[in-house]
JSON list of C-alpha atoms and ligand atoms in Angstrom, two decimals:
[
{"chain": "A", "resi": 1, "resn": "UNK", "atom": "CA", "xyz": [0.36, 0.06, 0.08]},
{"chain": "A", "resi": 2, "resn": "UNK", "atom": "CA", "xyz": [1.73, 3.64, -0.60]},
{"chain": "A", "resi": 3, "resn": "UNK", "atom": "CA", "xyz": [2.13, 6.12, 2.10]},
{"chain": "A", "resi": 4, "resn": "UNK", "atom": "CA", "xyz": [-0.45, 8.37, 3.66]},
{"chain": "A", "resi": 5, "resn": "UNK", "atom": "CA", "xyz": [3.25, 10.51, 4.02]},
{"chain": "A", "resi": 6, "resn": "UNK", "atom": "CA", "xyz": [6.04, 11.24, 3.14]},
{"chain": "A", "resi": 7, "resn": "UNK", "atom": "CA", "xyz": [9.14, 9.52, 3.38]},
{"chain": "A", "resi": 8, "resn": "UNK", "atom": "CA", "xyz": [11.31, 11.25, 3.88]},
{"chain": "A", "resi": 9, "resn": "UNK", "atom": "CA", "xyz": [13.10, 12.92, 7.87]},
{"chain": "A", "resi": 10, "resn": "UNK", "atom": "CA", "xyz": [14.62, 15.76, 6.96]},
{"chain": "A", "resi": 11, "resn": "UNK", "atom": "CA", "xyz": [13.23, 18.31, 8.62]},
{"chain": "A", "resi": 12, "resn": "UNK", "atom": "CA", "xyz": [14.64, 21.14, 5.82]},
{"chain": "A", "resi": 13, "resn": "UNK", "atom": "CA", "xyz": [13.04, 18.73, 2.54]},
{"chain": "A", "resi": 14, "resn": "UNK", "atom": "CA", "xyz": [10.28, 18.47, 4.86]},
{"chain": "A", "resi": 15, "resn": "UNK", "atom": "CA", "xyz": [10.06, 22.67, 5.25]},
{"chain": "A", "resi": 16, "resn": "UNK", "atom": "CA", "xyz": [10.52, 22.46, 1.49]},
{"chain": "A", "resi": 17, "resn": "UNK", "atom": "CA", "xyz": [7.28, 20.85, 0.11]},
{"chain": "A", "resi": 18, "resn": "UNK", "atom": "CA", "xyz": [5.89, 22.29, 2.40]},
{"chain": "A", "resi": 19, "resn": "UNK", "atom": "CA", "xyz": [6.61, 25.59, 0.71]},
{"chain": "A", "resi": 20, "resn": "UNK", "atom": "CA", "xyz": [5.81, 24.04, -2.45]},
{"chain": "A", "resi": 21, "resn": "UNK", "atom": "CA", "xyz": [2.01, 23.19, -1.60]},
{"chain": "A", "resi": 22, "resn": "UNK", "atom": "CA", "xyz": [1.82, 26.54, -0.19]},
{"chain": "A", "resi": 23, "resn": "UNK", "atom": "CA", "xyz": [2.78, 27.79, -2.91]},
{"chain": "A", "resi": 24, "resn": "UNK", "atom": "CA", "xyz": [0.32, 25.49, -5.10]},
{"chain": "A", "resi": 25, "resn": "UNK", "atom": "CA", "xyz": [-2.44, 25.97, -2.81]},
{"chain": "A", "resi": 26, "resn": "UNK", "atom": "CA", "xyz": [-1.96, 29.87, -3.43]},
{"chain": "A", "resi": 27, "resn": "UNK", "atom": "CA", "xyz": [-1.46, 29.86, -7.93]},
{"chain": "A", "resi": 28, "resn": "UNK", "atom": "CA", "xyz": [-4.90, 27.51, -8.10]},
{"chain": "A", "resi": 29, "resn": "UNK", "atom": "CA", "xyz": [-6.08, 30.27, -5.15]},
{"chain": "A", "resi": 30, "resn": "UNK", "atom": "CA", "xyz": [-5.37, 32.82, -7.94]},
{"chain": "A", "resi": 31, "resn": "UNK", "atom": "CA", "xyz": [-6.75, 30.86, -10.85]},
{"chain": "A", "resi": 32, "resn": "UNK", "atom": "CA", "xyz": [-10.23, 29.90, -9.37]},
{"chain": "A", "resi": 33, "resn": "UNK", "atom": "CA", "xyz": [-10.53, 33.48, -8.85]},
{"chain": "A", "resi": 34, "resn": "UNK", "atom": "CA", "xyz": [-10.73, 33.86, -12.12]},
{"chain": "A", "resi": 35, "resn": "UNK", "atom": "CA", "xyz": [-13.62, 33.08, -13.96]},
{"chain": "A", "resi": 36, "resn": "UNK", "atom": "CA", "xyz": [-13.40, 31.30, -17.79]},
{"chain": "A", "resi": 37, "resn": "UNK", "atom": "CA", "xyz": [-13.38, 33.92, -19.89]},
{"chain": "A", "resi": 38, "resn": "UNK", "atom": "CA", "xyz": [-10.79, 35.35, -18.32]},
{"chain": "A", "resi": 39, "resn": "UNK", "atom": "CA", "xyz": [-8.68, 32.92, -19.33]},
{"chain": "A", "resi": 40, "resn": "UNK", "atom": "CA", "xyz": [-8.05, 34.90, -22.65]},
{"chain": "A", "resi": 41, "resn": "UNK", "atom": "CA", "xyz": [-6.11, 37.56, -20.53]},
{"chain": "A", "resi": 42, "resn": "UNK", "atom": "CA", "xyz": [-3.68, 39.00, -20.34]},
{"chain": "A", "resi": 43, "resn": "UNK", "atom": "CA", "xyz": [-0.77, 38.35, -18.04]},
{"chain": "A", "resi": 44, "resn": "UNK", "atom": "CA", "xyz": [2.36, 39.99, -16.54]},
{"chain": "A", "resi": 45, "resn": "UNK", "atom": "CA", "xyz": [4.52, 37.75, -19.59]},
{"chain": "A", "resi": 46, "resn": "UNK", "atom": "CA", "xyz": [5.06, 39.31, -22.62]},
{"chain": "A", "resi": 47, "resn": "UNK", "atom": "CA", "xyz": [3.17, 36.66, -25.21]},
{"chain": "A", "resi": 48, "resn": "UNK", "atom": "CA", "xyz": [1.65, 35.00, -22.82]},
{"chain": "A", "resi": 49, "resn": "UNK", "atom": "CA", "xyz": [-2.48, 35.15, -22.20]},
{"chain": "A", "resi": 50, "resn": "UNK", "atom": "CA", "xyz": [-3.61, 33.49, -18.33]},
{"chain": "A", "resi": 51, "resn": "UNK", "atom": "CA", "xyz": [-4.55, 30.22, -20.59]},
{"chain": "A", "resi": 52, "resn": "UNK", "atom": "CA", "xyz": [-0.32, 30.01, -21.85]},
{"chain": "A", "resi": 53, "resn": "UNK", "atom": "CA", "xyz": [0.60, 30.63, -18.30]},
{"chain": "A", "resi": 54, "resn": "UNK", "atom": "CA", "xyz": [-1.84, 27.75, -16.00]},
{"chain": "A", "resi": 55, "resn": "UNK", "atom": "CA", "xyz": [-0.79, 25.13, -19.61]},
{"chain": "A", "resi": 56, "resn": "UNK", "atom": "CA", "xyz": [3.21, 26.00, -18.49]},
{"chain": "A", "resi": 57, "resn": "UNK", "atom": "CA", "xyz": [2.27, 24.99, -14.62]},
{"chain": "A", "resi": 58, "resn": "UNK", "atom": "CA", "xyz": [0.42, 22.14, -15.45]},
{"chain": "A", "resi": 59, "resn": "UNK", "atom": "CA", "xyz": [2.80, 20.93, -17.70]},
{"chain": "A", "resi": 60, "resn": "UNK", "atom": "CA", "xyz": [5.82, 21.97, -15.99]},
{"chain": "A", "resi": 61, "resn": "UNK", "atom": "CA", "xyz": [4.10, 19.19, -13.05]},
{"chain": "A", "resi": 62, "resn": "UNK", "atom": "CA", "xyz": [4.06, 17.11, -14.89]},
{"chain": "A", "resi": 63, "resn": "UNK", "atom": "CA", "xyz": [7.78, 17.38, -15.92]},
{"chain": "A", "resi": 64, "resn": "UNK", "atom": "CA", "xyz": [9.23, 17.43, -12.34]},
{"chain": "A", "resi": 65, "resn": "UNK", "atom": "CA", "xyz": [7.75, 14.29, -11.88]},
{"chain": "A", "resi": 66, "resn": "UNK", "atom": "CA", "xyz": [8.75, 12.83, -14.61]},
{"chain": "A", "resi": 67, "resn": "UNK", "atom": "CA", "xyz": [12.63, 13.17, -13.24]},
{"chain": "A", "resi": 68, "resn": "UNK", "atom": "CA", "xyz": [11.08, 12.17, -9.37]},
{"chain": "A", "resi": 69, "resn": "UNK", "atom": "CA", "xyz": [10.14, 8.86, -11.51]},
{"chain": "A", "resi": 70, "resn": "UNK", "atom": "CA", "xyz": [13.46, 8.97, -13.20]},
{"chain": "A", "resi": 71, "resn": "UNK", "atom": "CA", "xyz": [14.49, 9.39, -9.20]},
{"chain": "A", "resi": 72, "resn": "UNK", "atom": "CA", "xyz": [12.47, 6.16, -7.94]},
{"chain": "A", "resi": 73, "resn": "UNK", "atom": "CA", "xyz": [13.85, 4.27, -10.94]},
{"chain": "A", "resi": 74, "resn": "UNK", "atom": "CA", "xyz": [16.78, 5.10, -12.53]},
{"chain": "A", "resi": 75, "resn": "UNK", "atom": "CA", "xyz": [14.85, 4.47, -15.88]},
{"chain": "A", "resi": 76, "resn": "UNK", "atom": "CA", "xyz": [16.53, 8.37, -17.67]},
{"chain": "A", "resi": 77, "resn": "UNK", "atom": "CA", "xyz": [12.59, 9.93, -18.13]},
{"chain": "A", "resi": 78, "resn": "UNK", "atom": "CA", "xyz": [14.09, 13.32, -18.66]},
{"chain": "A", "resi": 79, "resn": "UNK", "atom": "CA", "xyz": [11.44, 16.84, -18.89]},
{"chain": "A", "resi": 80, "resn": "UNK", "atom": "CA", "xyz": [10.58, 17.66, -22.38]},
{"chain": "A", "resi": 81, "resn": "UNK", "atom": "CA", "xyz": [11.98, 15.63, -24.84]},
{"chain": "A", "resi": 82, "resn": "UNK", "atom": "CA", "xyz": [12.94, 19.19, -26.15]},
{"chain": "A", "resi": 83, "resn": "UNK", "atom": "CA", "xyz": [12.53, 22.69, -26.05]},
{"chain": "A", "resi": 84, "resn": "UNK", "atom": "CA", "xyz": [10.60, 22.87, -29.52]},
{"chain": "A", "resi": 85, "resn": "UNK", "atom": "CA", "xyz": [8.23, 20.59, -27.74]},
{"chain": "A", "resi": 86, "resn": "UNK", "atom": "CA", "xyz": [7.68, 21.88, -24.36]},
{"chain": "A", "resi": 87, "resn": "UNK", "atom": "CA", "xyz": [7.12, 25.08, -26.35]},
{"chain": "A", "resi": 88, "resn": "UNK", "atom": "CA", "xyz": [4.53, 23.33, -28.54]},
{"chain": "A", "resi": 89, "resn": "UNK", "atom": "CA", "xyz": [2.69, 21.51, -25.34]},
{"chain": "A", "resi": 90, "resn": "UNK", "atom": "CA", "xyz": [2.24, 25.00, -24.43]},
{"chain": "A", "resi": 91, "resn": "UNK", "atom": "CA", "xyz": [0.34, 26.76, -27.42]},
{"chain": "A", "resi": 92, "resn": "UNK", "atom": "CA", "xyz": [-1.52, 23.06, -27.28]},
{"chain": "A", "resi": 93, "resn": "UNK", "atom": "CA", "xyz": [-2.27, 23.31, -23.72]},
{"chain": "A", "resi": 94, "resn": "UNK", "atom": "CA", "xyz": [-4.23, 27.60, -23.82]},
{"chain": "A", "resi": 95, "resn": "UNK", "atom": "CA", "xyz": [-6.08, 26.63, -26.55]},
{"chain": "A", "resi": 96, "resn": "UNK", "atom": "CA", "xyz": [-8.11, 24.05, -24.53]},
{"chain": "A", "resi": 97, "resn": "UNK", "atom": "CA", "xyz": [-11.26, 24.15, -22.76]},
{"chain": "A", "resi": 98, "resn": "UNK", "atom": "CA", "xyz": [-11.71, 26.09, -19.79]},
{"chain": "A", "resi": 99, "resn": "UNK", "atom": "CA", "xyz": [-12.59, 23.18, -17.58]},
{"chain": "A", "resi": 100, "resn": "UNK", "atom": "CA", "xyz": [-9.86, 21.19, -19.53]},
{"chain": "A", "resi": 101, "resn": "UNK", "atom": "CA", "xyz": [-7.04, 23.46, -18.86]},
{"chain": "A", "resi": 102, "resn": "UNK", "atom": "CA", "xyz": [-8.44, 23.75, -14.60]},
{"chain": "A", "resi": 103, "resn": "UNK", "atom": "CA", "xyz": [-7.82, 19.84, -15.03]},
{"chain": "A", "resi": 104, "resn": "UNK", "atom": "CA", "xyz": [-4.35, 19.23, -16.31]},
{"chain": "A", "resi": 105, "resn": "UNK", "atom": "CA", "xyz": [-3.69, 22.51, -13.64]},
{"chain": "A", "resi": 106, "resn": "UNK", "atom": "CA", "xyz": [-5.15, 20.67, -10.83]},
{"chain": "A", "resi": 107, "resn": "UNK", "atom": "CA", "xyz": [-4.34, 16.86, -11.52]},
{"chain": "A", "resi": 108, "resn": "UNK", "atom": "CA", "xyz": [-0.85, 17.62, -12.06]},
{"chain": "A", "resi": 109, "resn": "UNK", "atom": "CA", "xyz": [-0.50, 19.13, -9.19]},
{"chain": "A", "resi": 110, "resn": "UNK", "atom": "CA", "xyz": [-1.78, 16.41, -7.60]},
{"chain": "A", "resi": 111, "resn": "UNK", "atom": "CA", "xyz": [-0.11, 13.23, -9.49]},
{"chain": "A", "resi": 112, "resn": "UNK", "atom": "CA", "xyz": [3.77, 15.92, -8.29]},
{"chain": "A", "resi": 113, "resn": "UNK", "atom": "CA", "xyz": [2.74, 15.46, -4.89]},
{"chain": "A", "resi": 114, "resn": "UNK", "atom": "CA", "xyz": [1.98, 11.82, -5.22]},
{"chain": "A", "resi": 115, "resn": "UNK", "atom": "CA", "xyz": [5.39, 10.99, -6.45]},
{"chain": "A", "resi": 116, "resn": "UNK", "atom": "CA", "xyz": [7.10, 13.52, -4.22]},
{"chain": "A", "resi": 117, "resn": "UNK", "atom": "CA", "xyz": [4.94, 11.95, -1.25]},
{"chain": "A", "resi": 118, "resn": "UNK", "atom": "CA", "xyz": [6.08, 8.05, -1.95]},
{"chain": "A", "resi": 119, "resn": "UNK", "atom": "CA", "xyz": [9.81, 9.04, -3.10]},
{"chain": "A", "resi": 120, "resn": "UNK", "atom": "CA", "xyz": [12.02, 6.16, -0.89]},
{"chain": "A", "resi": 121, "resn": "UNK", "atom": "CA", "xyz": [14.19, 9.04, 1.89]},
{"chain": "A", "resi": 122, "resn": "UNK", "atom": "CA", "xyz": [17.49, 7.68, -0.49]},
{"chain": "A", "resi": 123, "resn": "UNK", "atom": "CA", "xyz": [16.04, 7.94, -3.60]},
{"chain": "A", "resi": 124, "resn": "UNK", "atom": "CA", "xyz": [15.53, 11.97, -2.94]},
{"chain": "A", "resi": 125, "resn": "UNK", "atom": "CA", "xyz": [19.39, 11.76, -3.25]},
{"chain": "A", "resi": 126, "resn": "UNK", "atom": "CA", "xyz": [19.59, 10.30, -6.93]},
{"chain": "A", "resi": 127, "resn": "UNK", "atom": "CA", "xyz": [20.60, 12.39, -9.46]},
{"chain": "A", "resi": 128, "resn": "UNK", "atom": "CA", "xyz": [18.66, 14.01, -12.28]},
{"chain": "A", "resi": 129, "resn": "UNK", "atom": "CA", "xyz": [19.23, 16.53, -14.85]},
{"chain": "A", "resi": 130, "resn": "UNK", "atom": "CA", "xyz": [16.88, 19.50, -15.03]},
{"chain": "A", "resi": 131, "resn": "UNK", "atom": "CA", "xyz": [15.74, 20.85, -19.10]},
{"chain": "A", "resi": 132, "resn": "UNK", "atom": "CA", "xyz": [18.51, 23.12, -18.75]},
{"chain": "A", "resi": 133, "resn": "UNK", "atom": "CA", "xyz": [20.95, 20.35, -18.18]},
{"chain": "A", "resi": 134, "resn": "UNK", "atom": "CA", "xyz": [21.73, 20.83, -15.24]},
{"chain": "A", "resi": 135, "resn": "UNK", "atom": "CA", "xyz": [22.95, 17.33, -12.83]},
{"chain": "A", "resi": 136, "resn": "UNK", "atom": "CA", "xyz": [20.85, 17.54, -9.44]},
{"chain": "A", "resi": 137, "resn": "UNK", "atom": "CA", "xyz": [19.48, 16.08, -6.57]},
{"chain": "A", "resi": 138, "resn": "UNK", "atom": "CA", "xyz": [15.84, 14.93, -6.28]},
{"chain": "A", "resi": 139, "resn": "UNK", "atom": "CA", "xyz": [14.88, 17.12, -4.03]},
{"chain": "A", "resi": 140, "resn": "UNK", "atom": "CA", "xyz": [16.35, 20.50, -6.07]},
{"chain": "A", "resi": 141, "resn": "UNK", "atom": "CA", "xyz": [12.42, 19.33, -7.59]},
{"chain": "A", "resi": 142, "resn": "UNK", "atom": "CA", "xyz": [11.02, 20.94, -4.77]},
{"chain": "A", "resi": 143, "resn": "UNK", "atom": "CA", "xyz": [12.52, 24.18, -5.28]},
{"chain": "A", "resi": 144, "resn": "UNK", "atom": "CA", "xyz": [12.35, 24.29, -8.61]},
{"chain": "A", "resi": 145, "resn": "UNK", "atom": "CA", "xyz": [8.02, 23.45, -8.42]},
{"chain": "A", "resi": 146, "resn": "UNK", "atom": "CA", "xyz": [8.06, 26.69, -5.41]},
{"chain": "A", "resi": 147, "resn": "UNK", "atom": "CA", "xyz": [9.56, 29.00, -8.31]},
{"chain": "A", "resi": 148, "resn": "UNK", "atom": "CA", "xyz": [7.60, 28.09, -10.73]},
{"chain": "A", "resi": 149, "resn": "UNK", "atom": "CA", "xyz": [4.24, 27.99, -8.67]},
{"chain": "A", "resi": 150, "resn": "UNK", "atom": "CA", "xyz": [5.19, 31.58, -5.94]},
{"chain": "A", "resi": 151, "resn": "UNK", "atom": "CA", "xyz": [6.33, 34.12, -9.20]},
{"chain": "A", "resi": 152, "resn": "UNK", "atom": "CA", "xyz": [3.22, 32.86, -12.23]},
{"chain": "A", "resi": 153, "resn": "UNK", "atom": "CA", "xyz": [0.91, 32.98, -9.86]},
{"chain": "A", "resi": 154, "resn": "UNK", "atom": "CA", "xyz": [2.28, 36.62, -9.88]},
{"chain": "A", "resi": 155, "resn": "UNK", "atom": "CA", "xyz": [1.99, 36.50, -13.76]},
{"chain": "A", "resi": 156, "resn": "UNK", "atom": "CA", "xyz": [-1.61, 35.75, -13.51]},
{"chain": "A", "resi": 157, "resn": "UNK", "atom": "CA", "xyz": [-1.62, 39.28, -12.84]},
{"chain": "A", "resi": 158, "resn": "UNK", "atom": "CA", "xyz": [-5.03, 38.68, -10.63]},
{"chain": "A", "resi": 159, "resn": "UNK", "atom": "CA", "xyz": [-4.03, 41.08, -7.86]},
{"chain": "A", "resi": 160, "resn": "UNK", "atom": "CA", "xyz": [-1.50, 38.73, -6.56]},
{"chain": "A", "resi": 161, "resn": "UNK", "atom": "CA", "xyz": [2.15, 41.14, -5.71]},
{"chain": "A", "resi": 162, "resn": "UNK", "atom": "CA", "xyz": [6.02, 39.58, -5.49]},
{"chain": "A", "resi": 163, "resn": "UNK", "atom": "CA", "xyz": [5.07, 40.71, -1.43]},
{"chain": "A", "resi": 164, "resn": "UNK", "atom": "CA", "xyz": [2.43, 37.43, -1.31]},
{"chain": "A", "resi": 165, "resn": "UNK", "atom": "CA", "xyz": [5.46, 36.01, -1.85]},
{"chain": "A", "resi": 166, "resn": "UNK", "atom": "CA", "xyz": [6.77, 34.16, 1.27]},
{"chain": "A", "resi": 167, "resn": "UNK", "atom": "CA", "xyz": [10.25, 36.66, 2.41]},
{"chain": "A", "resi": 168, "resn": "UNK", "atom": "CA", "xyz": [12.54, 33.29, 2.74]},
{"chain": "A", "resi": 169, "resn": "UNK", "atom": "CA", "xyz": [11.21, 32.06, -0.94]},
{"chain": "A", "resi": 170, "resn": "UNK", "atom": "CA", "xyz": [11.77, 35.79, -1.76]},
{"chain": "A", "resi": 171, "resn": "UNK", "atom": "CA", "xyz": [15.34, 35.56, -0.16]},
{"chain": "A", "resi": 172, "resn": "UNK", "atom": "CA", "xyz": [16.24, 31.97, -1.78]},
{"chain": "A", "resi": 173, "resn": "UNK", "atom": "CA", "xyz": [15.19, 33.21, -5.14]},
{"chain": "A", "resi": 174, "resn": "UNK", "atom": "CA", "xyz": [17.45, 36.43, -5.38]},
{"chain": "A", "resi": 175, "resn": "UNK", "atom": "CA", "xyz": [20.52, 33.99, -4.27]},
{"chain": "A", "resi": 176, "resn": "UNK", "atom": "CA", "xyz": [19.18, 31.77, -7.46]},
{"chain": "A", "resi": 177, "resn": "UNK", "atom": "CA", "xyz": [18.97, 34.96, -9.96]},
{"chain": "A", "resi": 178, "resn": "UNK", "atom": "CA", "xyz": [22.08, 36.59, -8.35]},
{"chain": "A", "resi": 179, "resn": "UNK", "atom": "CA", "xyz": [24.67, 33.65, -8.55]},
{"chain": "A", "resi": 180, "resn": "UNK", "atom": "CA", "xyz": [22.63, 32.02, -12.19]},
{"chain": "A", "resi": 181, "resn": "UNK", "atom": "CA", "xyz": [24.46, 35.66, -12.82]},
{"chain": "A", "resi": 182, "resn": "UNK", "atom": "CA", "xyz": [27.52, 35.61, -11.59]},
{"chain": "A", "resi": 183, "resn": "UNK", "atom": "CA", "xyz": [28.22, 31.58, -12.99]},
{"chain": "A", "resi": 184, "resn": "UNK", "atom": "CA", "xyz": [28.09, 33.82, -16.88]},
{"chain": "A", "resi": 185, "resn": "UNK", "atom": "CA", "xyz": [29.40, 36.07, -15.57]},
{"chain": "A", "resi": 186, "resn": "UNK", "atom": "CA", "xyz": [26.41, 39.00, -16.50]},
{"chain": "A", "resi": 187, "resn": "UNK", "atom": "CA", "xyz": [26.75, 40.65, -12.93]},
{"chain": "A", "resi": 188, "resn": "UNK", "atom": "CA", "xyz": [29.99, 43.09, -13.59]},
{"chain": "A", "resi": 189, "resn": "UNK", "atom": "CA", "xyz": [29.89, 46.24, -11.69]},
{"chain": "A", "resi": 190, "resn": "UNK", "atom": "CA", "xyz": [25.38, 45.34, -9.84]},
{"chain": "A", "resi": 191, "resn": "UNK", "atom": "CA", "xyz": [25.10, 45.45, -6.27]},
{"chain": "A", "resi": 192, "resn": "UNK", "atom": "CA", "xyz": [21.72, 44.76, -5.08]},
{"chain": "A", "resi": 193, "resn": "UNK", "atom": "CA", "xyz": [21.00, 45.66, -1.51]},
{"chain": "A", "resi": 194, "resn": "UNK", "atom": "CA", "xyz": [17.28, 44.37, -0.30]},
{"chain": "A", "resi": 195, "resn": "UNK", "atom": "CA", "xyz": [15.53, 46.09, 2.95]},
{"chain": "A", "resi": 196, "resn": "UNK", "atom": "CA", "xyz": [12.90, 44.64, 5.13]},
{"chain": "A", "resi": 197, "resn": "UNK", "atom": "CA", "xyz": [14.78, 41.46, 4.42]},
{"chain": "A", "resi": 198, "resn": "UNK", "atom": "CA", "xyz": [13.17, 38.26, 7.30]},
{"chain": "A", "resi": 199, "resn": "UNK", "atom": "CA", "xyz": [16.29, 39.10, 9.77]},
{"chain": "A", "resi": 200, "resn": "UNK", "atom": "CA", "xyz": [15.59, 42.53, 9.76]},
{"chain": "A", "resi": 201, "resn": "UNK", "atom": "CA", "xyz": [18.95, 43.62, 8.33]},
{"chain": "A", "resi": 202, "resn": "UNK", "atom": "CA", "xyz": [19.35, 44.10, 4.91]},
{"chain": "A", "resi": 203, "resn": "UNK", "atom": "CA", "xyz": [20.61, 42.23, 2.60]},
{"chain": "A", "resi": 204, "resn": "UNK", "atom": "CA", "xyz": [23.30, 42.29, -0.53]},
{"chain": "A", "resi": 205, "resn": "UNK", "atom": "CA", "xyz": [23.51, 40.41, -3.56]},
{"chain": "A", "resi": 206, "resn": "UNK", "atom": "CA", "xyz": [25.75, 40.71, -6.10]},
{"chain": "A", "resi": 207, "resn": "UNK", "atom": "CA", "xyz": [29.06, 41.51, -7.45]},
{"chain": "A", "resi": 208, "resn": "UNK", "atom": "CA", "xyz": [30.29, 42.62, -3.71]},
{"chain": "A", "resi": 209, "resn": "UNK", "atom": "CA", "xyz": [33.34, 43.42, -4.64]},
{"chain": "A", "resi": 210, "resn": "UNK", "atom": "CA", "xyz": [33.06, 46.58, -7.74]},
{"chain": "A", "resi": 211, "resn": "UNK", "atom": "CA", "xyz": [34.56, 49.36, -6.24]},
{"chain": "A", "resi": 212, "resn": "UNK", "atom": "CA", "xyz": [31.82, 51.69, -8.51]},
{"chain": "A", "resi": 213, "resn": "UNK", "atom": "CA", "xyz": [28.78, 49.73, -8.96]},
{"chain": "A", "resi": 214, "resn": "UNK", "atom": "CA", "xyz": [25.40, 50.20, -9.98]},
{"chain": "A", "resi": 215, "resn": "UNK", "atom": "CA", "xyz": [23.64, 49.56, -6.69]},
{"chain": "A", "resi": 216, "resn": "UNK", "atom": "CA", "xyz": [20.18, 48.47, -7.31]},
{"chain": "A", "resi": 217, "resn": "UNK", "atom": "CA", "xyz": [18.18, 48.69, -4.32]},
{"chain": "A", "resi": 218, "resn": "UNK", "atom": "CA", "xyz": [14.43, 48.23, -2.91]},
{"chain": "A", "resi": 219, "resn": "UNK", "atom": "CA", "xyz": [12.05, 46.33, -0.91]},
{"chain": "A", "resi": 220, "resn": "UNK", "atom": "CA", "xyz": [12.95, 42.39, -1.03]},
{"chain": "A", "resi": 221, "resn": "UNK", "atom": "CA", "xyz": [9.87, 42.23, -2.87]},
{"chain": "A", "resi": 222, "resn": "UNK", "atom": "CA", "xyz": [10.75, 44.62, -4.87]},
{"chain": "A", "resi": 223, "resn": "UNK", "atom": "CA", "xyz": [14.07, 43.99, -5.54]},
{"chain": "A", "resi": 224, "resn": "UNK", "atom": "CA", "xyz": [13.09, 40.04, -6.93]},
{"chain": "A", "resi": 225, "resn": "UNK", "atom": "CA", "xyz": [10.54, 41.78, -9.08]},
{"chain": "A", "resi": 226, "resn": "UNK", "atom": "CA", "xyz": [13.28, 43.20, -10.48]},
{"chain": "A", "resi": 227, "resn": "UNK", "atom": "CA", "xyz": [15.57, 40.78, -10.17]},
{"chain": "A", "resi": 228, "resn": "UNK", "atom": "CA", "xyz": [13.12, 38.02, -11.64]},
{"chain": "A", "resi": 229, "resn": "UNK", "atom": "CA", "xyz": [12.23, 40.31, -14.71]},
{"chain": "A", "resi": 230, "resn": "UNK", "atom": "CA", "xyz": [9.15, 41.77, -14.36]},
{"chain": "A", "resi": 231, "resn": "UNK", "atom": "CA", "xyz": [9.55, 45.44, -13.61]},
{"chain": "A", "resi": 232, "resn": "UNK", "atom": "CA", "xyz": [11.12, 47.87, -12.04]},
{"chain": "A", "resi": 233, "resn": "UNK", "atom": "CA", "xyz": [8.26, 49.71, -9.59]},
{"chain": "A", "resi": 234, "resn": "UNK", "atom": "CA", "xyz": [9.85, 50.50, -6.19]},
{"chain": "A", "resi": 235, "resn": "UNK", "atom": "CA", "xyz": [13.19, 50.04, -7.23]},
{"chain": "A", "resi": 236, "resn": "UNK", "atom": "CA", "xyz": [16.02, 52.90, -6.96]},
{"chain": "A", "resi": 237, "resn": "UNK", "atom": "CA", "xyz": [18.97, 52.63, -8.74]},
{"chain": "A", "resi": 238, "resn": "UNK", "atom": "CA", "xyz": [22.61, 54.78, -8.70]},
{"chain": "A", "resi": 239, "resn": "UNK", "atom": "CA", "xyz": [25.65, 54.75, -9.80]},
{"chain": "A", "resi": 240, "resn": "UNK", "atom": "CA", "xyz": [28.09, 54.53, -11.59]},
{"chain": "A", "resi": 241, "resn": "UNK", "atom": "CA", "xyz": [29.81, 57.48, -11.55]},
{"chain": "A", "resi": 242, "resn": "UNK", "atom": "CA", "xyz": [29.12, 60.76, -9.38]},
{"chain": "A", "resi": 243, "resn": "UNK", "atom": "CA", "xyz": [27.48, 58.27, -5.64]},
{"chain": "A", "resi": 244, "resn": "UNK", "atom": "CA", "xyz": [24.41, 58.63, -4.89]},
{"chain": "A", "resi": 245, "resn": "UNK", "atom": "CA", "xyz": [23.03, 60.63, -8.11]},
{"chain": "A", "resi": 246, "resn": "UNK", "atom": "CA", "xyz": [20.08, 58.75, -8.95]},
{"chain": "A", "resi": 247, "resn": "UNK", "atom": "CA", "xyz": [19.95, 57.18, -12.57]},
{"chain": "A", "resi": 248, "resn": "UNK", "atom": "CA", "xyz": [16.95, 55.90, -14.42]},
{"chain": "A", "resi": 249, "resn": "UNK", "atom": "CA", "xyz": [17.19, 51.14, -13.17]},
{"chain": "A", "resi": 250, "resn": "UNK", "atom": "CA", "xyz": [18.64, 49.54, -15.82]},
{"chain": "A", "resi": 251, "resn": "UNK", "atom": "CA", "xyz": [17.07, 46.34, -16.95]},
{"chain": "A", "resi": 252, "resn": "UNK", "atom": "CA", "xyz": [18.12, 43.50, -14.93]},
{"chain": "A", "resi": 253, "resn": "UNK", "atom": "CA", "xyz": [20.59, 40.46, -17.09]},
{"chain": "A", "resi": 254, "resn": "UNK", "atom": "CA", "xyz": [18.27, 37.27, -18.01]},
{"chain": "A", "resi": 255, "resn": "UNK", "atom": "CA", "xyz": [18.19, 34.79, -15.01]},
{"chain": "A", "resi": 256, "resn": "UNK", "atom": "CA", "xyz": [16.26, 31.28, -16.69]},
{"chain": "B", "resi": 301, "resn": "ZN", "atom": "ZN1", "xyz": [7.39, 28.76, -15.63]}
]
């Protein structure tokens, strides 16, 4: 008989699973508030309607479930067969009837949750490969889902904001995003200062060694919104050059 509780006893992973479930519930709430007609509306992602966002979040859960099946069985099953197949799938999903689209989201979320729940504790450390080609332990799928559901709930453009995202998730996002910039070398001279963090102390990210950086400052949710490429509201930029002189906020480097 399948277990009804998570097999892992790792408190950090249990906390992440809780955060993913909370984020999924939050996305579901923002989706359920929309009428069928409103699914046709635009989002905060250029070129994507709400239908595209919902389809993408649903297929993302299925893709992550494939990684968990891979971790469980050792049989390689990629997230998507190709980037083109991923995009075709989203375009197909966006054309589903409203009820089918809602079912896609609900069923895929339940399926992923069951895969997580039933994964034996040791298998969480088995390595799988993400769509970006990163080799990661199966535990990483939980963080990948946390990012997706929280950010795309805001993308639905139905009243959710980055301030709705838990502070711990925002801080981890900023660590992730600035880490990706650093790996690509696109963070040169770019320093980020976030106020209103979970510890009450400002946090600094990005190129902390630059002597004369472009400094992006703002409350944590606004800074993460900017870093994720979703607008410049409530952030300010100064430098380089004349100390303290304000300038137009530059676009954040590409993240994913
Ligand atoms: Zn996404």
